[in-house]
Amino acid sequence: MTNAENRLESAVRAARAGSEIAAEGFREEITVETKSNKTDVVTEFDRRSQRRVIEEIRDEFPDDVIVGEEEDALREVPEEGDVWIIDPIDGTNNFVRGIPLWATSVAAVRDGETVAAANVCPALGDTYTADANGASLNGEEMTVSHRTDPETFTVCPTLWWDFDRREEYAATVEGIVKRFGDMRRFGCAQIVLGMVADGALEGVVSNIVPNPWDTVAGVFMIRQADGTVTDIHGEPWTTRSRGLVASNGEAHDEVLAAARDAEPYFDK
């Protein structure tokens, strides 16, 4: 077994372990706390799930760096070395409302490049994975949609625009509605990125700076499924990019244009 294959198995195992902890609190009476604002919520199950994921990783890779959303995990991805990026519950707002669209995400990165990723969605019964050999959903190979006509595309705005950035949010939605056949919003970045990888969506757009735990695993899956992911400027997306524009690659410029409709309202 190669090191990369070992890391995929470890990512899946850690994500499943964390998701099992999170699932204990799903649709139960739990305490919901706020962090930076009224829509930035957290629960004890976020914290417990992250601790469980970290335990699994530390058992095999005690010296690797861990980047995560909760508690005292590192927040930025180092450019060198072996790194694990984790989100114990991506889509906590869905989680606390009893909506089954949430995931436990684990990605393995080496010298700034993702080598393996797993997004486990226990309430859906779905597991998205990717490594050097490609991307899969529940063990079946994923590939992006082959649609070429933007008027048949379904595109999703993702991540979150706070109350002082609603003009950008509205402009993004308008940009999607006027260009494409339909729009969806699901409230879980990792799941919607997986949907692009699996061909359920043709595009995902945002003009803000995303967190690595919300994006790295899903971006890797899209690329391994032959899709395209750039920043707001059309350059290849990295963890230091502003904006995230993902597509099946068939009309990426049009998807990018929808994301850029928010730019006149962006406070530079």
Short mmCIF file of C-alpha atoms in Angstrom, two decimals:
data_model
loop_
_atom_site.label_atom_id
_atom_site.label_comp_id
_atom_site.label_asym_id
_atom_site.label_seq_id
_atom_site.Cartn_x
_atom_site.Cartn_y
_atom_site.Cartn_z
CA MET A 1 0.00 0.00 0.00
CA THR A 2 1.36 3.42 -0.97
CA ASN A 3 1.52 6.31 1.46
CA ALA A 4 -1.21 8.14 -0.47
CA GLU A 5 -3.52 5.11 -0.36
CA ASN A 6 -2.87 4.81 3.35
CA ARG A 7 -3.87 8.45 3.80
CA LEU A 8 -7.13 7.96 1.91
CA GLU A 9 -8.04 5.03 4.14
CA SER A 10 -7.09 7.09 7.17
CA ALA A 11 -9.14 10.06 5.96
CA VAL A 12 -12.20 7.87 5.47
CA ARG A 13 -11.76 6.18 8.83
CA ALA A 14 -11.31 9.49 10.67
CA ALA A 15 -14.25 11.14 8.91
CA ARG A 16 -16.53 8.20 9.69
CA ALA A 17 -15.47 8.18 13.32
CA GLY A 18 -16.17 11.89 13.64
CA SER A 19 -19.46 11.65 11.79
CA GLU A 20 -20.66 8.93 14.16
CA ILE A 21 -20.15 11.29 17.09
CA ALA A 22 -21.93 14.12 15.26
CA ALA A 23 -24.84 11.89 14.28
CA GLU A 24 -25.56 11.24 17.97
CA GLY A 25 -26.76 14.85 18.24
CA PHE A 26 -28.63 15.09 14.95
CA ARG A 27 -32.34 15.83 15.44
CA GLU A 28 -31.88 15.74 19.21
CA GLU A 29 -32.37 18.49 21.76
CA ILE A 30 -28.95 20.16 21.86
CA THR A 31 -27.55 23.51 22.94
CA VAL A 32 -26.64 25.83 20.06
CA GLU A 33 -24.05 28.55 20.60
CA THR A 34 -23.02 31.45 18.36
CA LYS A 35 -19.45 32.44 17.51
CA SER A 36 -18.74 35.54 15.39
CA ASN A 37 -22.38 36.38 14.55
CA LYS A 38 -25.98 35.14 14.78
CA THR A 39 -25.61 32.73 11.86
CA ASP A 40 -22.17 31.40 12.85
CA VAL A 41 -23.26 28.56 15.12
CA VAL A 42 -21.51 25.74 16.95
CA THR A 43 -22.51 22.85 19.18
CA GLU A 44 -20.77 20.51 21.54
CA PHE A 45 -21.10 17.86 18.83
CA ASP A 46 -18.87 19.96 16.54
CA ARG A 47 -16.21 19.96 19.24
CA ARG A 48 -16.61 16.30 20.17
CA SER A 49 -16.55 15.23 16.54
CA GLN A 50 -13.37 17.21 15.86
CA ARG A 51 -11.66 15.67 18.88
CA ARG A 52 -12.60 12.21 17.62
CA VAL A 53 -11.25 12.93 14.14
CA ILE A 54 -8.01 14.21 15.63
CA GLU A 55 -7.66 11.11 17.81
CA GLU A 56 -7.93 8.88 14.74
CA ILE A 57 -5.35 10.89 12.82
CA ARG A 58 -2.93 11.14 15.75
CA ASP A 59 -2.97 7.36 16.23
CA GLU A 60 -1.28 6.94 12.83
CA PHE A 61 0.35 10.30 12.14
CA PRO A 62 1.34 11.83 15.49
CA ASP A 63 3.66 14.44 14.00
CA ASP A 64 1.42 15.78 11.21
CA VAL A 65 -0.05 19.28 11.37
CA ILE A 66 -3.83 19.57 11.81
CA VAL A 67 -5.89 22.47 10.49
CA GLY A 68 -9.48 22.61 11.71
CA GLU A 69 -12.49 24.78 12.41
CA GLU A 70 -13.04 24.28 16.12
CA GLU A 71 -11.10 24.85 19.34
CA ASP A 72 -7.32 25.32 19.13
CA ALA A 73 -6.58 23.74 15.74
CA LEU A 74 -4.36 25.65 13.33
CA ARG A 75 -6.36 27.88 10.95
CA GLU A 76 -4.03 28.25 7.94
CA VAL A 77 -2.51 25.55 5.75
CA PRO A 78 1.31 25.44 5.85
CA GLU A 79 2.99 25.38 2.43
CA GLU A 80 5.29 22.50 3.42
CA GLY A 81 4.92 19.21 5.23
CA ASP A 82 2.09 16.78 5.90
CA VAL A 83 -1.16 18.43 6.94
CA TRP A 84 -4.70 17.25 7.74
CA ILE A 85 -7.61 19.64 7.18
CA ILE A 86 -10.80 18.78 9.06
CA ASP A 87 -14.32 20.09 9.47
CA PRO A 88 -16.26 18.05 12.03
CA ILE A 89 -19.67 19.30 10.86
CA ASP A 90 -19.72 21.27 7.63
CA GLY A 91 -23.23 22.65 7.47
CA THR A 92 -23.84 23.18 11.18
CA ASN A 93 -26.81 25.45 10.43
CA ASN A 94 -28.42 22.52 8.61
CA PHE A 95 -27.42 20.15 11.40
CA VAL A 96 -29.11 22.18 14.14
CA ARG A 97 -32.28 22.57 12.06
CA GLY A 98 -32.60 18.85 11.41
CA ILE A 99 -31.74 19.19 7.72
CA PRO A 100 -29.69 16.16 6.59
CA LEU A 101 -27.26 18.12 4.39
CA TRP A 102 -24.09 18.15 6.50
CA ALA A 103 -20.77 16.35 6.36
CA THR A 104 -17.66 15.46 8.29
CA SER A 105 -14.71 16.38 6.09
CA VAL A 106 -11.09 15.22 6.22
CA ALA A 107 -8.38 16.04 3.66
CA ALA A 108 -4.71 15.05 3.60
CA VAL A 109 -2.28 17.60 2.13
CA ARG A 110 1.43 17.25 1.40
CA ASP A 111 3.56 20.31 0.61
CA GLY A 112 0.45 22.30 -0.24
CA GLU A 113 -1.07 19.68 -2.58
CA THR A 114 -4.08 17.58 -1.59
CA VAL A 115 -3.41 13.84 -1.85
CA ALA A 116 -6.58 12.33 -0.35
CA ALA A 117 -9.99 13.46 0.87
CA ALA A 118 -13.18 12.10 2.37
CA ASN A 119 -16.54 13.76 3.02
CA VAL A 120 -18.86 11.52 5.01
CA CYS A 121 -22.56 12.48 5.07
CA PRO A 122 -24.18 10.11 7.58
CA ALA A 123 -27.71 11.52 7.38
CA LEU A 124 -27.66 10.94 3.61
CA GLY A 125 -25.77 7.65 3.71
CA ASP A 126 -23.18 9.07 1.28
CA THR A 127 -19.39 9.03 1.33
CA TYR A 128 -17.42 11.10 -1.17
CA THR A 129 -13.72 10.24 -1.60
CA ALA A 130 -10.80 11.18 -3.81
CA ASP A 131 -7.15 10.31 -4.25
CA ALA A 132 -4.61 10.14 -7.08
CA ASN A 133 -6.76 7.52 -8.84
CA GLY A 134 -9.86 9.71 -9.14
CA ALA A 135 -13.01 10.54 -7.18
CA SER A 136 -15.85 8.31 -6.00
CA LEU A 137 -19.29 8.45 -4.42
CA ASN A 138 -20.10 5.37 -2.35
CA GLY A 139 -17.38 3.48 -4.21
CA GLU A 140 -18.60 4.40 -7.69
CA GLU A 141 -16.41 6.59 -9.89
CA MET A 142 -17.52 10.20 -10.16
CA THR A 143 -17.24 12.46 -13.18
CA VAL A 144 -18.50 15.99 -13.74
CA SER A 145 -21.57 16.76 -15.82
CA HIS A 146 -21.11 16.79 -19.59
CA ARG A 147 -23.71 19.49 -20.20
CA THR A 148 -22.41 22.28 -22.45
CA ASP A 149 -25.39 24.66 -22.71
CA PRO A 150 -25.46 27.13 -19.79
CA GLU A 151 -29.23 27.40 -20.12
CA THR A 152 -29.41 23.78 -18.93
CA PHE A 153 -26.98 24.29 -16.02
CA THR A 154 -27.90 24.25 -12.34
CA VAL A 155 -25.53 26.45 -10.32
CA CYS A 156 -25.22 27.01 -6.57
CA PRO A 157 -24.02 30.03 -4.56
CA THR A 158 -21.99 28.74 -1.63
CA LEU A 159 -20.26 29.80 1.59
CA TRP A 160 -21.86 32.68 3.47
CA TRP A 161 -22.27 36.40 3.01
CA ASP A 162 -22.89 38.09 6.36
CA PHE A 163 -25.48 40.83 6.80
CA ASP A 164 -23.06 43.58 5.79
CA ARG A 165 -22.38 41.74 2.49
CA ARG A 166 -25.92 41.00 1.32
CA GLU A 167 -25.54 43.17 -1.80
CA GLU A 168 -22.80 40.79 -2.94
CA TYR A 169 -25.00 37.81 -2.11
CA ALA A 170 -27.95 39.27 -4.02
CA ALA A 171 -25.79 40.13 -7.03
CA THR A 172 -24.38 36.59 -7.09
CA VAL A 173 -27.86 35.08 -7.04
CA GLU A 174 -29.01 37.45 -9.79
CA GLY A 175 -25.95 36.55 -11.85
CA ILE A 176 -26.86 32.87 -11.60
CA VAL A 177 -30.56 33.36 -12.31
CA LYS A 178 -30.03 35.43 -15.43
CA ARG A 179 -27.44 33.09 -16.95
CA PHE A 180 -28.41 29.54 -16.10
CA GLY A 181 -31.35 27.17 -16.19
CA ASP A 182 -31.78 26.92 -12.42
CA MET A 183 -30.24 27.61 -9.03
CA ARG A 184 -29.94 25.64 -5.79
CA ARG A 185 -28.57 26.54 -2.37
CA PHE A 186 -27.87 23.75 0.11
CA GLY A 187 -25.93 25.30 3.01
CA CYS A 188 -23.02 22.85 3.01
CA ALA A 189 -20.02 23.75 0.87
CA GLN A 190 -18.43 20.30 0.93
CA ILE A 191 -21.62 18.61 -0.25
CA VAL A 192 -22.21 21.05 -3.10
CA LEU A 193 -18.61 20.68 -4.26
CA GLY A 194 -19.15 16.93 -4.22
CA MET A 195 -22.29 17.47 -6.29
CA VAL A 196 -20.24 19.22 -8.97
CA ALA A 197 -17.78 16.32 -8.93
CA ASP A 198 -20.66 13.87 -9.33
CA GLY A 199 -22.42 15.84 -12.08
CA ALA A 200 -25.50 16.78 -10.05
CA LEU A 201 -24.57 20.47 -10.36
CA GLU A 202 -22.70 22.25 -13.14
CA GLY A 203 -21.27 25.03 -11.02
CA VAL A 204 -20.65 26.54 -7.59
CA VAL A 205 -19.75 30.20 -7.04
CA SER A 206 -18.59 32.57 -4.34
CA ASN A 207 -16.51 35.76 -4.32
CA ILE A 208 -15.37 35.63 -0.69
CA VAL A 209 -12.25 34.13 0.92
CA PRO A 210 -13.25 30.61 1.97
CA ASN A 211 -11.90 28.63 4.90
CA PRO A 212 -9.77 25.61 3.99
CA TRP A 213 -11.91 23.23 6.06
CA ASP A 214 -14.97 24.22 3.98
CA THR A 215 -13.31 23.69 0.62
CA VAL A 216 -10.09 21.71 0.25
CA ALA A 217 -11.61 18.22 0.17
CA GLY A 218 -14.38 19.17 -2.26
CA VAL A 219 -12.08 21.13 -4.57
CA PHE A 220 -9.81 18.10 -4.83
CA MET A 221 -12.78 15.89 -5.68
CA ILE A 222 -13.88 18.18 -8.52
CA ARG A 223 -10.40 18.28 -10.00
CA GLN A 224 -10.08 14.50 -9.76
CA ALA A 225 -13.45 14.20 -11.51
CA ASP A 226 -12.16 16.37 -14.43
CA GLY A 227 -13.80 19.62 -13.35
CA THR A 228 -12.34 23.13 -13.07
CA VAL A 229 -11.84 25.25 -9.94
CA THR A 230 -10.52 28.82 -10.00
CA ASP A 231 -10.52 31.94 -7.88
CA ILE A 232 -12.54 35.06 -8.70
CA HIS A 233 -9.81 36.14 -11.14
CA GLY A 234 -9.88 32.89 -13.11
CA GLU A 235 -6.58 31.64 -11.70
CA PRO A 236 -6.25 28.09 -10.29
CA TRP A 237 -7.77 28.00 -6.82
CA THR A 238 -5.54 27.63 -3.75
CA THR A 239 -6.19 27.91 -0.03
CA ARG A 240 -5.04 31.54 -0.21
CA SER A 241 -7.41 32.53 -3.01
CA ARG A 242 -10.29 34.97 -2.87
CA GLY A 243 -13.43 33.50 -4.33
CA LEU A 244 -14.21 29.96 -5.36
CA VAL A 245 -15.63 29.20 -8.79
CA ALA A 246 -16.11 25.53 -9.65
CA SER A 247 -17.61 24.06 -12.78
CA ASN A 248 -17.72 21.06 -15.07
CA GLY A 249 -15.29 22.99 -17.29
CA GLU A 250 -17.68 23.21 -20.23
CA ALA A 251 -18.63 26.89 -19.74
CA HIS A 252 -16.38 27.98 -16.90
CA ASP A 253 -16.15 31.57 -18.16
CA GLU A 254 -19.91 31.92 -17.84
CA VAL A 255 -19.89 30.50 -14.30
CA LEU A 256 -17.02 32.86 -13.48
CA ALA A 257 -19.02 35.80 -14.85
CA ALA A 258 -21.85 35.03 -12.44
CA ALA A 259 -19.44 35.12 -9.51
CA ARG A 260 -17.97 38.39 -10.74
CA ASP A 261 -21.38 40.08 -10.73
CA ALA A 262 -20.78 40.63 -7.02
CA GLU A 263 -17.53 42.51 -7.61
CA PRO A 264 -19.04 46.03 -7.91
CA TYR A 265 -20.24 45.62 -4.30
CA PHE A 266 -17.03 44.11 -2.93
CA ASP A 267 -15.36 46.42 -0.39
CA LYS A 268 -11.77 46.41 -1.52
#
